[in-house]
């Protein structure tokens, strides 16, 4: 993996780069945002790790310029700004994930792996989780080698959840995706859809969890479901 790290704190940049290099990854480091756009066009990077509090043009502007130039690979924002507004601004500008300082090197490494893996699956057009796969081109799901019979609504929801596996997806987000639904759809209607979908995918070593007060999360199971 080839990583571009943009961080103006020299000691922190050295520490992060050392942790990433311990995984056998190549890491280039910049302490300013201005060279980033040129670097992204000249080298083949798998992911950009970007601090927001940079001298000169800040991280948000650097992020905006990277996306405006057509760079599609994952961007992970690393910052001490931990307010909801800051996180929303970073995500809406084009970041794929947001990690607040201070953080453990192990968490950073896990986030990097997850973002790059998710991007590779998206590029291939197939999402995989446990024994479950979803082909975005044919809009078909599979349990191992067996095709899975889904309604149109179930297919839309499953694709969205698989693209964001291990993340909590709000009920409101799902409501806006389903044709004919909207913000006013009853919780019971969505819960019924999720219950039917849960029963269909349960054998695939995946777990569709209800996160009380927030939404739903699709994640891999450690053990098969009890009989």
Short mmCIF file of C-alpha atoms in Angstrom, two decimals:
data_model
loop_
_atom_site.label_atom_id
_atom_site.label_comp_id
_atom_site.label_asym_id
_atom_site.label_seq_id
_atom_site.Cartn_x
_atom_site.Cartn_y
_atom_site.Cartn_z
CA UNK A 1 0.00 0.00 0.00
CA UNK A 2 1.23 3.52 -0.84
CA UNK A 3 0.08 6.25 1.57
CA UNK A 4 0.34 10.05 1.50
CA UNK A 5 0.33 11.54 5.02
CA UNK A 6 -0.20 15.30 5.38
CA UNK A 7 0.61 16.43 8.93
CA UNK A 8 2.50 19.56 10.05
CA UNK A 9 3.39 18.28 13.56
CA UNK A 10 6.79 16.70 12.83
CA UNK A 11 6.88 14.42 15.88
CA UNK A 12 3.35 13.17 15.28
CA UNK A 13 4.00 12.69 11.57
CA UNK A 14 7.10 10.62 12.35
CA UNK A 15 5.15 8.50 14.84
CA UNK A 16 2.26 7.88 12.44
CA UNK A 17 4.60 7.11 9.53
CA UNK A 18 6.55 4.62 11.66
CA UNK A 19 3.34 2.80 12.66
CA UNK A 20 2.20 2.58 9.04
CA UNK A 21 5.62 1.47 7.79
CA UNK A 22 5.62 -1.30 10.40
CA UNK A 23 2.89 -2.89 8.24
CA UNK A 24 5.17 -2.90 5.22
CA UNK A 25 3.44 0.11 3.65
CA UNK A 26 5.16 2.94 1.78
CA UNK A 27 4.52 6.34 3.35
CA UNK A 28 5.27 9.80 1.93
CA UNK A 29 4.92 12.76 4.30
CA UNK A 30 4.06 16.40 3.59
CA UNK A 31 3.70 19.19 6.18
CA UNK A 32 1.59 21.46 3.96
CA UNK A 33 -1.51 21.17 1.80
CA UNK A 34 -0.24 23.06 -1.25
CA UNK A 35 1.79 20.17 -2.79
CA UNK A 36 -0.93 17.57 -2.25
CA UNK A 37 -2.83 17.96 -5.51
CA UNK A 38 0.34 17.68 -7.57
CA UNK A 39 1.51 14.66 -5.54
CA UNK A 40 -1.79 12.86 -6.09
CA UNK A 41 -1.49 13.26 -9.86
CA UNK A 42 2.19 12.30 -10.02
CA UNK A 43 2.12 9.21 -7.76
CA UNK A 44 -0.23 6.28 -7.35
CA UNK A 45 -1.48 6.52 -3.78
CA UNK A 46 -4.00 4.13 -2.22
CA UNK A 47 -5.14 6.52 0.51
CA UNK A 48 -4.65 10.09 1.75
CA UNK A 49 -4.32 10.76 5.49
CA UNK A 50 -5.01 14.44 6.02
CA UNK A 51 -4.73 16.74 9.03
CA UNK A 52 -7.14 19.68 9.04
CA UNK A 53 -5.01 22.22 10.95
CA UNK A 54 -2.36 22.87 8.30
CA UNK A 55 -0.41 26.06 7.64
CA UNK A 56 -1.20 27.84 4.37
CA UNK A 57 -4.28 26.24 2.84
CA UNK A 58 -6.00 24.22 5.54
CA UNK A 59 -7.06 20.60 5.43
CA UNK A 60 -10.63 21.25 4.30
CA UNK A 61 -9.45 23.27 1.29
CA UNK A 62 -6.83 20.61 0.52
CA UNK A 63 -9.57 17.99 0.70
CA UNK A 64 -11.84 20.03 -1.56
CA UNK A 65 -9.10 20.50 -4.15
CA UNK A 66 -8.28 16.78 -4.15
CA UNK A 67 -11.90 15.82 -4.83
CA UNK A 68 -12.40 18.61 -7.38
CA UNK A 69 -9.38 17.29 -9.30
CA UNK A 70 -11.13 13.92 -9.67
CA UNK A 71 -9.13 11.94 -7.11
CA UNK A 72 -11.41 9.08 -6.02
CA UNK A 73 -9.31 7.05 -3.58
CA UNK A 74 -10.12 7.08 0.17
CA UNK A 75 -9.35 10.12 2.33
CA UNK A 76 -9.08 9.73 6.10
CA UNK A 77 -9.13 12.98 8.08
CA UNK A 78 -6.92 13.09 11.19
CA UNK A 79 -7.63 16.04 13.46
CA UNK A 80 -7.98 17.37 16.97
CA UNK A 81 -11.23 19.11 15.93
CA UNK A 82 -13.83 16.82 17.44
CA UNK A 83 -17.06 18.82 17.22
CA UNK A 84 -20.01 17.44 15.26
CA UNK A 85 -19.88 20.47 12.92
CA UNK A 86 -16.21 19.80 12.11
CA UNK A 87 -16.88 16.13 11.42
CA UNK A 88 -19.85 16.95 9.20
CA UNK A 89 -17.84 19.56 7.29
CA UNK A 90 -15.06 17.06 6.60
CA UNK A 91 -17.43 14.31 5.47
CA UNK A 92 -19.50 16.63 3.29
CA UNK A 93 -16.35 17.99 1.64
CA UNK A 94 -15.37 14.49 0.56
CA UNK A 95 -13.67 12.63 3.42
CA UNK A 96 -14.46 8.92 3.75
CA UNK A 97 -13.78 8.74 7.48
CA UNK A 98 -12.74 10.91 10.40
CA UNK A 99 -10.32 9.98 13.23
CA UNK A 100 -9.93 12.33 16.20
CA UNK A 101 -6.60 12.87 17.91
CA UNK A 102 -5.25 11.39 20.06
CA UNK A 103 -5.74 7.91 18.61
CA UNK A 104 -4.06 4.54 19.04
CA UNK A 105 -1.85 3.38 16.14
CA UNK A 106 -3.78 0.11 16.03
CA UNK A 107 -7.03 1.98 15.39
CA UNK A 108 -5.45 4.04 12.62
CA UNK A 109 -4.10 0.91 10.94
CA UNK A 110 -7.52 -0.77 11.19
CA UNK A 111 -9.27 2.28 9.69
CA UNK A 112 -6.80 2.42 6.81
CA UNK A 113 -7.26 -1.27 6.02
CA UNK A 114 -11.06 -0.98 6.17
CA UNK A 115 -11.21 2.10 3.91
CA UNK A 116 -8.91 0.65 1.27
CA UNK A 117 -10.68 -2.72 1.33
CA UNK A 118 -14.08 -1.04 0.97
CA UNK A 119 -12.81 1.06 -1.92
CA UNK A 120 -11.43 -2.01 -3.70
CA UNK A 121 -14.79 -3.78 -3.35
CA UNK A 122 -16.59 -0.71 -4.67
CA UNK A 123 -14.25 -0.51 -7.66
CA UNK A 124 -14.81 -4.19 -8.43
CA UNK A 125 -18.55 -3.66 -8.26
CA UNK A 126 -18.99 -6.42 -5.68
CA UNK A 127 -19.44 -6.02 -1.91
CA UNK A 128 -18.58 -9.01 0.30
CA UNK A 129 -19.23 -9.65 3.95
CA UNK A 130 -19.07 -13.11 5.48
CA UNK A 131 -20.65 -15.48 2.94
CA UNK A 132 -22.82 -12.67 1.58
CA UNK A 133 -21.99 -10.84 -1.66
CA UNK A 134 -23.78 -8.17 -3.65
CA UNK A 135 -23.03 -7.42 -7.32
CA UNK A 136 -23.80 -3.75 -7.98
CA UNK A 137 -23.86 -4.27 -11.75
CA UNK A 138 -26.50 -7.00 -11.81
CA UNK A 139 -28.14 -5.83 -8.57
CA UNK A 140 -28.14 -9.41 -7.31
CA UNK A 141 -27.14 -10.85 -3.94
CA UNK A 142 -25.62 -14.26 -3.23
CA UNK A 143 -25.33 -16.55 -0.21
CA UNK A 144 -22.13 -18.32 -1.08
CA UNK A 145 -22.91 -19.75 -4.53
CA UNK A 146 -26.68 -19.55 -4.08
CA UNK A 147 -28.60 -16.54 -5.46
CA UNK A 148 -30.62 -14.72 -2.82
CA UNK A 149 -34.20 -13.75 -3.60
CA UNK A 150 -34.81 -10.12 -2.58
CA UNK A 151 -37.54 -7.60 -3.22
CA UNK A 152 -36.54 -4.32 -4.87
CA UNK A 153 -36.70 -2.50 -1.55
CA UNK A 154 -34.66 -5.18 0.24
CA UNK A 155 -32.05 -5.05 -2.53
CA UNK A 156 -31.67 -1.26 -2.24
CA UNK A 157 -31.31 -1.39 1.54
CA UNK A 158 -28.90 -4.32 1.51
CA UNK A 159 -26.60 -2.67 -1.03
CA UNK A 160 -26.49 0.51 1.04
CA UNK A 161 -25.76 -1.37 4.26
CA UNK A 162 -23.03 -3.50 2.66
CA UNK A 163 -21.33 -0.40 1.27
CA UNK A 164 -21.20 0.89 4.86
CA UNK A 165 -20.59 -2.35 6.75
CA UNK A 166 -19.65 -1.92 10.41
CA UNK A 167 -21.11 1.60 10.39
CA UNK A 168 -24.39 2.70 11.94
CA UNK A 169 -26.82 3.81 9.23
CA UNK A 170 -29.60 6.10 10.40
CA UNK A 171 -33.24 5.18 9.84
CA UNK A 172 -33.74 8.49 8.03
CA UNK A 173 -31.06 7.61 5.48
CA UNK A 174 -32.74 4.32 4.66
CA UNK A 175 -36.19 5.90 4.46
CA UNK A 176 -35.03 8.32 1.77
CA UNK A 177 -33.57 5.48 -0.32
CA UNK A 178 -36.64 3.29 -0.58
CA UNK A 179 -38.94 4.14 -3.52
CA UNK A 180 -42.27 5.50 -2.35
CA UNK A 181 -41.00 6.15 1.15
CA UNK A 182 -39.90 9.35 2.81
CA UNK A 183 -39.34 10.98 6.19
CA UNK A 184 -42.91 10.26 7.25
CA UNK A 185 -42.80 6.48 6.80
CA UNK A 186 -43.62 4.61 10.01
CA UNK A 187 -40.92 2.91 12.06
CA UNK A 188 -42.96 -0.29 11.85
CA UNK A 189 -42.73 -0.36 8.04
CA UNK A 190 -38.95 -0.10 8.11
CA UNK A 191 -38.64 -2.57 10.98
CA UNK A 192 -40.74 -5.09 9.04
CA UNK A 193 -38.51 -4.71 5.97
CA UNK A 194 -35.40 -5.14 8.12
CA UNK A 195 -36.86 -8.19 9.85
CA UNK A 196 -37.52 -9.91 6.52
CA UNK A 197 -34.07 -8.99 5.24
CA UNK A 198 -32.46 -10.21 8.47
CA UNK A 199 -34.10 -13.62 8.10
CA UNK A 200 -32.85 -13.98 4.52
CA UNK A 201 -29.21 -13.09 5.20
CA UNK A 202 -28.85 -14.70 8.64
CA UNK A 203 -27.13 -17.89 7.33
CA UNK A 204 -24.40 -15.80 5.65
CA UNK A 205 -22.29 -15.22 8.80
CA UNK A 206 -23.46 -11.61 8.94
CA UNK A 207 -25.43 -9.80 11.62
CA UNK A 208 -27.97 -7.06 10.94
CA UNK A 209 -28.18 -5.21 14.25
CA UNK A 210 -30.71 -2.66 15.41
CA UNK A 211 -28.86 0.14 17.22
CA UNK A 212 -31.46 1.61 19.55
CA UNK A 213 -32.24 5.25 18.87
CA UNK A 214 -29.84 5.43 15.92
CA UNK A 215 -30.47 2.95 13.12
CA UNK A 216 -28.96 -0.27 11.81
CA UNK A 217 -25.55 -1.85 11.38
CA UNK A 218 -24.46 -4.75 9.17
CA UNK A 219 -21.36 -6.60 10.39
CA UNK A 220 -19.64 -9.96 10.13
CA UNK A 221 -20.51 -12.65 12.70
CA UNK A 222 -17.85 -14.36 14.77
CA UNK A 223 -19.99 -17.47 15.15
CA UNK A 224 -22.86 -19.07 13.23
CA UNK A 225 -26.37 -18.18 14.49
CA UNK A 226 -27.76 -20.53 17.12
CA UNK A 227 -30.23 -23.11 15.91
#
